[in-house]
Coordinates of C-alpha atoms in Angstrom, one line a residue:
X1 CA 219.2 325.0 115.5
X2 CA 216.9 323.8 112.7
X3 CA 214.3 321.2 113.6
X4 CA 214.4 317.9 111.7
X5 CA 211.4 317.6 109.4
X6 CA 210.5 314.0 108.0
X7 CA 210.1 314.1 104.2
X8 CA 208.4 311.5 102.0
X9 CA 210.2 310.7 99.0
X10 CA 208.7 309.2 95.8
X11 CA 209.2 305.7 97.0
X12 CA 207.2 306.4 100.1
X13 CA 210.0 305.9 102.3
X14 CA 210.8 308.5 104.9
X15 CA 214.0 310.3 105.1
X16 CA 215.2 312.9 107.7
X17 CA 216.2 316.3 106.6
X18 CA 217.3 319.2 108.5
X19 CA 215.0 321.9 107.4
X20 CA 212.5 324.2 109.0
X21 CA 208.8 323.6 108.3
X22 CA 207.3 325.9 105.8
X23 CA 205.5 328.5 107.8
X24 CA 203.4 330.5 105.2
X25 CA 201.9 332.6 108.1
X26 CA 199.0 330.3 108.6
X27 CA 200.0 326.7 107.3
X28 CA 197.5 324.4 108.7
X29 CA 197.6 320.7 109.5
X30 CA 195.8 318.2 107.1
X31 CA 193.2 317.3 109.8
X32 CA 192.5 321.0 110.2
X33 CA 192.1 321.8 106.6
X34 CA 189.6 318.9 106.0
X35 CA 187.5 320.4 108.8
X36 CA 184.7 322.9 108.0
X37 CA 185.6 325.9 110.1
X38 CA 188.7 327.9 110.8
X39 CA 188.4 330.4 113.8
X40 CA 191.1 332.6 112.3
X41 CA 189.1 332.9 109.1
X42 CA 185.6 333.2 110.6
X43 CA 186.7 335.9 113.0
X44 CA 184.8 339.3 112.6
X45 CA 185.4 341.1 109.5
X46 CA 187.7 344.2 109.6
X47 CA 186.4 347.7 108.6
X48 CA 188.2 349.0 105.6
X49 CA 190.9 351.4 106.7
X50 CA 192.1 352.7 103.4
X51 CA 195.4 354.3 104.8
X52 CA 196.3 351.0 106.2
X53 CA 195.3 349.1 103.1
X54 CA 197.4 351.4 101.0
X55 CA 200.5 350.6 103.1
X56 CA 199.9 346.9 102.4
X57 CA 199.8 347.4 98.6
X58 CA 203.1 348.7 97.6
X59 CA 202.1 349.9 94.2
X60 CA 200.1 352.7 95.7
X61 CA 203.2 354.5 96.9
X62 CA 204.5 354.5 93.3
X63 CA 201.6 355.3 91.1
X64 CA 197.8 355.7 90.7
X65 CA 196.9 352.5 89.5
X66 CA 193.6 351.8 87.5
X67 CA 194.2 348.5 85.7
X68 CA 192.7 346.0 88.0
X69 CA 190.7 344.6 85.1
X70 CA 194.1 343.6 83.6
X71 CA 196.4 342.7 86.5
X72 CA 195.7 343.4 90.2
X73 CA 198.6 344.5 92.3
X74 CA 199.7 342.0 95.2
X75 CA 199.4 342.9 98.8
X76 CA 202.5 342.5 100.8
X77 CA 200.9 339.3 102.2
X78 CA 201.0 337.9 98.9
X79 CA 204.6 339.1 98.3
X80 CA 205.8 337.4 101.5
X81 CA 204.1 334.0 100.9
X82 CA 205.6 333.7 97.7
X83 CA 209.1 334.9 98.8
X84 CA 208.9 332.5 101.8
X85 CA 208.1 329.5 99.5
X86 CA 210.9 330.3 96.9
X87 CA 213.3 330.6 99.9
X88 CA 212.4 327.2 101.2
X89 CA 212.4 325.7 97.7
X90 CA 215.9 327.3 97.0
X91 CA 217.3 326.0 100.3
X92 CA 215.7 322.6 100.8
X93 CA 214.1 321.4 97.5
X94 CA 210.8 319.4 97.3
X95 CA 208.4 319.7 100.3
X96 CA 205.5 317.8 98.9
X97 CA 203.6 316.8 102.1
X98 CA 203.5 320.4 103.1
X99 CA 202.5 321.7 99.8
X100 CA 199.5 319.5 99.4
X101 CA 197.5 320.9 102.6
X102 CA 198.3 324.4 101.1
X103 CA 196.6 323.4 97.7
X104 CA 193.5 322.0 99.6
X105 CA 193.3 325.0 102.0
X106 CA 193.3 327.3 99.1
X107 CA 190.4 325.5 97.5
X108 CA 188.5 325.8 100.8
X109 CA 189.1 329.5 101.0
X110 CA 187.9 330.0 97.4
X111 CA 184.7 327.9 98.4
X112 CA 184.1 330.2 101.3
X113 CA 184.5 333.3 99.1
X114 CA 181.8 332.1 96.8
X115 CA 179.4 330.3 99.3
X116 CA 180.3 326.8 98.1
X117 CA 181.5 323.6 99.6
X118 CA 185.2 322.3 99.5
X119 CA 184.1 319.3 97.4
X120 CA 182.7 321.7 94.9
X121 CA 185.9 323.3 94.0
X122 CA 189.0 322.5 91.9
X123 CA 192.2 324.1 91.5
X124 CA 193.0 324.8 87.8
X125 CA 195.8 326.9 86.0
X126 CA 193.5 329.5 84.4
X127 CA 189.8 330.2 83.5
X128 CA 190.4 328.7 79.9
X129 CA 191.5 325.5 81.4
X130 CA 188.3 325.4 83.5
X131 CA 185.8 326.3 80.7
X132 CA 187.7 323.7 78.3
X133 CA 187.2 321.0 81.1
X134 CA 183.5 321.8 81.4
X135 CA 183.1 321.8 77.7
X136 CA 184.7 318.5 77.2
X137 CA 182.5 316.9 80.1
X138 CA 179.0 318.1 79.4
X139 CA 176.2 316.2 77.8
X140 CA 174.9 318.0 74.7
X141 CA 171.3 317.8 73.6
X142 CA 170.8 316.4 70.1
X143 CA 170.7 319.1 67.6
X144 CA 171.0 321.6 70.5
X145 CA 172.2 324.9 70.7
X146 CA 174.5 327.1 73.0
X147 CA 173.8 330.6 74.1
X148 CA 176.5 333.2 74.8
X149 CA 177.1 337.0 74.6
X150 CA 179.4 339.3 72.7
X151 CA 180.2 340.7 76.1
X152 CA 182.0 337.5 77.2
X153 CA 185.7 337.3 77.3
X154 CA 186.9 335.8 73.9
X155 CA 187.6 332.3 75.4
X156 CA 184.0 332.2 76.4
X157 CA 183.2 332.6 72.8
X158 CA 185.8 330.9 70.7
X159 CA 185.3 327.7 72.8
X160 CA 181.7 327.4 72.0
X161 CA 182.0 328.0 68.2
X162 CA 184.6 325.1 68.2
X163 CA 181.8 322.8 69.9
X164 CA 179.5 323.5 67.0
X165 CA 182.4 322.9 64.4
X166 CA 183.0 319.5 66.0
X167 CA 179.3 318.5 66.0
X168 CA 178.4 318.9 69.6
X169 CA 176.0 321.7 69.0
X170 CA 173.9 322.5 66.0
X171 CA 173.8 326.4 66.6
X172 CA 175.8 329.0 68.5
X173 CA 173.5 331.8 69.5
X174 CA 175.8 334.9 70.1
X175 CA 173.8 337.8 71.6
X176 CA 174.6 341.4 70.7
X177 CA 174.6 344.3 72.9
X178 CA 172.2 347.3 72.2
X179 CA 173.2 350.9 72.1
X180 CA 173.4 351.2 75.7
X181 CA 176.1 348.6 75.9
X182 CA 173.6 346.0 77.4
X183 CA 172.3 342.7 76.3
X184 CA 168.8 343.0 77.6
X185 CA 167.0 340.1 79.8
X186 CA 164.5 339.6 77.1
X187 CA 167.2 338.7 74.6
X188 CA 168.3 335.9 76.8
X189 CA 164.6 334.9 77.2
X190 CA 164.3 334.9 73.3
X191 CA 167.6 332.9 72.7
X192 CA 167.2 330.3 75.3
X193 CA 164.8 327.5 74.5
X194 CA 164.3 323.7 75.1
X195 CA 167.0 322.9 72.7
X196 CA 169.6 324.8 74.6
X197 CA 172.3 322.6 76.1
X198 CA 174.6 325.5 77.7
X199 CA 174.4 329.1 78.6
X200 CA 177.8 330.5 79.4
X201 CA 178.0 334.1 80.6
X202 CA 180.5 336.5 82.2
X203 CA 179.4 338.1 85.5
X204 CA 180.9 341.2 84.1
X205 CA 182.0 342.2 80.7
X206 CA 185.8 343.0 80.4
X207 CA 184.9 345.3 77.3
X208 CA 182.5 347.8 78.8
X209 CA 182.1 346.6 82.6
X210 CA 178.5 345.7 82.1
X211 CA 177.3 343.7 85.0
X212 CA 175.0 340.7 83.9
X213 CA 171.8 339.7 85.6
X214 CA 173.2 336.3 86.5
X215 CA 170.4 335.1 88.8
X216 CA 167.7 336.0 86.2
X217 CA 169.6 334.3 83.2
X218 CA 170.2 331.2 85.3
X219 CA 166.6 330.9 86.1
X220 CA 165.6 331.2 82.5
X221 CA 168.2 328.8 81.4
X222 CA 167.0 326.2 84.1
X223 CA 163.4 326.4 83.1
X224 CA 164.8 324.9 79.8
X225 CA 167.1 322.3 81.5
X226 CA 170.2 324.1 80.3
X227 CA 173.5 324.1 82.0
X228 CA 174.8 327.5 83.4
X229 CA 178.3 328.4 83.3
X230 CA 179.7 331.7 84.8
X231 CA 183.0 333.5 84.5
X232 CA 183.4 335.5 87.5
X233 CA 187.0 337.0 86.9
X234 CA 185.6 340.7 86.7
X235 CA 183.2 340.1 89.5
X236 CA 184.9 338.2 92.5
X237 CA 186.8 340.8 94.5
X238 CA 184.5 343.6 93.3
X239 CA 181.2 342.6 94.7
X240 CA 179.9 339.6 96.9
X241 CA 179.3 336.5 95.0
X242 CA 177.3 333.6 96.1
X243 CA 177.2 330.7 93.5
X244 CA 174.5 328.8 95.1
X245 CA 172.2 331.7 95.4
X246 CA 173.1 332.9 91.8
X247 CA 171.9 329.4 90.6
X248 CA 174.9 329.0 88.4
X249 CA 175.8 325.2 87.8
X250 CA 179.6 326.0 87.3
X251 CA 181.8 329.0 87.8
X252 CA 185.4 329.8 87.2
X253 CA 187.6 332.6 88.4
X254 CA 191.3 333.4 88.2
X255 CA 193.3 335.1 90.9
X256 CA 195.3 337.7 89.2
X257 CA 192.9 340.5 88.5
X258 CA 190.7 341.9 91.2
X259 CA 191.7 339.1 93.6
X260 CA 195.4 340.5 93.6
X261 CA 197.0 337.1 93.4
X262 CA 199.5 335.7 91.0
X263 CA 199.1 334.3 87.3
X264 CA 198.9 330.7 87.1
X265 CA 196.1 330.0 89.7
X266 CA 192.3 329.8 89.3
X267 CA 189.6 328.0 90.7
X268 CA 186.4 326.2 89.3
X269 CA 183.1 325.5 91.1
X270 CA 180.7 322.9 90.0
X271 CA 177.4 322.4 92.0
X272 CA 177.4 319.1 93.9
X273 CA 174.0 318.3 92.3
X274 CA 175.5 318.5 88.8
X275 CA 178.8 317.0 89.3
X276 CA 177.6 313.4 88.4
X277 CA 176.3 314.6 85.1
X278 CA 179.8 315.6 84.0
X279 CA 181.7 313.0 82.2
X280 CA 185.4 314.2 81.7
X281 CA 187.0 313.3 78.3
X282 CA 190.4 314.0 79.7
X283 CA 192.0 313.2 83.2
X284 CA 195.3 313.5 84.9
X285 CA 196.8 311.7 87.8
X286 CA 195.3 314.3 90.3
X287 CA 191.8 314.0 88.9
X288 CA 191.2 310.3 89.7
X289 CA 189.5 309.2 92.8
X290 CA 192.7 307.5 94.2
X291 CA 194.9 310.6 94.1
X292 CA 197.8 311.5 96.4
X293 CA 195.6 314.1 98.0
X294 CA 192.9 311.7 98.7
X295 CA 195.4 309.4 100.1
X296 CA 196.6 312.2 102.3
X297 CA 193.1 313.0 103.5
X298 CA 192.9 309.4 104.5
X299 CA 196.3 309.6 106.4
X300 CA 197.5 307.0 104.0
X301 CA 201.2 306.7 102.5
X302 CA 201.2 308.8 99.3
X303 CA 203.2 306.3 97.4
X304 CA 202.9 303.3 99.5
X305 CA 200.8 301.4 97.1
X306 CA 200.7 301.3 93.2
X307 CA 198.3 303.3 91.3
X308 CA 195.5 301.4 89.4
X309 CA 196.3 302.0 85.8
X310 CA 194.1 299.3 84.4
X311 CA 191.1 301.8 84.7
X312 CA 190.5 305.5 85.0
X313 CA 188.0 306.4 87.8
X314 CA 187.5 310.1 88.0
X315 CA 187.2 311.6 91.5
X316 CA 183.6 311.8 92.8
X317 CA 184.1 315.5 93.7
X318 CA 185.1 318.5 91.6
X319 CA 189.0 317.5 91.7
X320 CA 188.1 315.3 88.7
X321 CA 188.9 318.4 86.8
X322 CA 192.4 318.9 88.1
X323 CA 195.0 317.4 85.8
X324 CA 198.6 317.5 86.5
X325 CA 200.8 318.8 89.1
X326 CA 199.9 322.4 90.2
X327 CA 201.9 325.4 90.0
X328 CA 202.6 325.4 93.7
X329 CA 204.1 328.9 93.8
X330 CA 201.0 330.3 92.2
X331 CA 198.8 328.5 94.5
X332 CA 200.6 329.8 97.6
X333 CA 200.2 333.3 96.2
X334 CA 196.5 332.6 95.5
X335 CA 195.9 331.2 99.0
X336 CA 197.5 334.4 100.6
X337 CA 195.3 336.6 98.3
X338 CA 192.0 334.8 99.3
X339 CA 193.2 335.2 102.9
X340 CA 193.6 338.9 102.4
X341 CA 190.2 339.4 100.5
X342 CA 188.4 337.5 103.2
X343 CA 189.7 339.7 106.0
X344 CA 187.2 342.5 104.6
X345 CA 183.5 342.7 104.0
X346 CA 183.0 342.2 100.3
X347 CA 179.8 344.5 100.4
X348 CA 181.9 347.3 101.9
X349 CA 184.6 347.0 99.2
X350 CA 181.9 347.2 96.6
X351 CA 180.5 350.4 98.1
X352 CA 184.0 351.8 98.2
X353 CA 184.4 350.9 94.4
X354 CA 181.1 352.5 93.5
X355 CA 182.1 355.7 95.3
X356 CA 185.4 355.9 93.4
X357 CA 183.6 355.2 90.1
X358 CA 180.9 357.8 90.9
X359 CA 183.5 360.4 91.2
X360 CA 185.2 359.2 87.9
X361 CA 182.1 359.2 85.8
X362 CA 181.0 362.6 87.3
X363 CA 184.3 364.0 86.3
X364 CA 184.1 362.4 82.7
X365 CA 180.7 363.8 82.1
X366 CA 181.8 367.4 83.1
X367 CA 184.6 367.1 80.6
X368 CA 182.2 366.0 77.9
X369 CA 183.7 362.6 77.5
X370 CA 181.4 359.8 76.1
X371 CA 181.1 357.1 78.6
X372 CA 180.6 353.5 77.0
X373 CA 180.0 351.7 80.3
X374 CA 176.3 351.1 81.2
X375 CA 175.5 353.4 84.1
X376 CA 172.2 351.7 85.5
X377 CA 172.8 351.0 89.1
X378 CA 172.2 347.2 88.6
X379 CA 174.7 347.2 85.7
X380 CA 177.6 348.7 87.6
X381 CA 180.9 346.9 88.3
X382 CA 184.5 348.3 88.9
X383 CA 185.1 349.0 85.2
X384 CA 184.5 352.4 83.4
X385 CA 185.2 352.8 79.7
X386 CA 185.1 356.0 77.8
X387 CA 185.8 357.0 74.2
X388 CA 189.1 358.2 73.2
X389 CA 190.3 359.1 69.6
X390 CA 193.9 358.3 70.3
X391 CA 193.9 355.8 73.3
X392 CA 197.5 354.8 72.8
X393 CA 198.9 358.5 72.9
X394 CA 196.5 358.9 76.1
X395 CA 197.8 355.9 77.7
X396 CA 201.5 357.0 77.1
X397 CA 200.6 360.4 78.5
X398 CA 199.1 358.9 81.6
X399 CA 201.9 356.6 82.1
X400 CA 204.6 359.4 82.0
X401 CA 202.5 360.8 85.0
X402 CA 202.5 357.6 86.9
X403 CA 199.0 356.9 86.1
X404 CA 198.2 353.4 84.9
X405 CA 195.1 352.6 82.8
X406 CA 194.4 350.3 79.8
X407 CA 194.2 351.3 76.2
X408 CA 191.4 349.6 74.2
X409 CA 189.8 350.1 70.7
X410 CA 189.2 353.9 70.4
X411 CA 188.7 353.8 74.2
X412 CA 190.3 354.0 77.6
X413 CA 189.4 351.4 80.3
X414 CA 189.8 352.5 83.9
X415 CA 189.3 350.1 86.7
X416 CA 189.8 351.3 90.1
X417 CA 189.7 349.3 93.3
X418 CA 188.8 349.6 96.9
X419 CA 192.1 350.9 97.6
X420 CA 192.3 353.8 95.1
X421 CA 191.4 357.3 96.5
X422 CA 189.4 360.3 95.4
X423 CA 192.7 362.2 94.9
X424 CA 194.0 359.7 92.4
X425 CA 190.7 359.9 90.6
X426 CA 191.1 363.8 90.5
X427 CA 194.7 363.3 89.3
X428 CA 193.6 361.2 86.4
X429 CA 190.7 363.7 85.4
X430 CA 193.2 366.6 85.6
X431 CA 195.5 364.9 83.3
X432 CA 192.8 364.1 80.8

């Protein structure tokens, strides 16, 4: 017989409904979430057992999947968490008081993933939303400039051109890669000066897989009092990231690529020392100090008193960047993806990815393929791009052989992950 769970409706009153509590494997209580430690997550990391990992990622039984830079395939953990949520929603409808703790816990897990504090993380729909929120909150230097790279994802370029158009910056300095596919560090040094307001850079380029020297760039920027923003979409899940050690002021990352989560969930980090400098131009009901999440953390009735509509006071922590209601189904999938990633040592994952991509690079060289990805050891990521005169035809041929890659401009992009095998790499090379 199902237990009776008390549900709080919009009026703040409680009604009894016969529904089982949403399990979601490790659903914690609010008090637990707001604590700093979780014994389950802080247990000893598991060594990578590739055979076991592949059983947990269903796509591996169907194809050689090499497009993690596009969309990463979910693990069974993610699929089950989403299915459990959808079933509960289908059978019982709204379950607000159990969804809110899950959202908070997902933030905490992301914070752990990047070496940050819970109060420094906000849940947002995507990286573009995070970058837009930051761009609208920053203080720009008079007649200042913004420094970016052509290796950035388009959003992390277009957005800054628009700031110049609207008069917030006098100049956008778009750095170009050299013949080896790298924007050298001295180019950043020449471009960044005392008039630089913002330096915005991707950890890894989506176009050629070049890994940027984030710590060095951040150090140069801070010597000129510039604000540093980093997009870690193609870094997190590939190699370990510690936002504090890297020196970035803000970081954004989605969940649906290397983290193997769903679309519609992303997180943004803002260093606690820089939060008070940011003054949002836009805000939603979850971004204010007296939000329903804040009330829940204080064990207050979520809707027991009116919201103050005579003023708008942004939250003191990073949740000031959270706007409207979250896509709960995506957050639940993201939480499961973060739990799954945190089971393993990220450095071990990276070593595995390097081993797999080494085999690919060696095979491409033997076949006389021109590799467009920088091959210096400190520039490597999970992406390998090589020239191809008819990439769409190559893509279609590989697809017919159950091999998934990405077609790009006169090139093929291959992005293996830790779960791929040497045999799959050999299959790809043979097909080429």
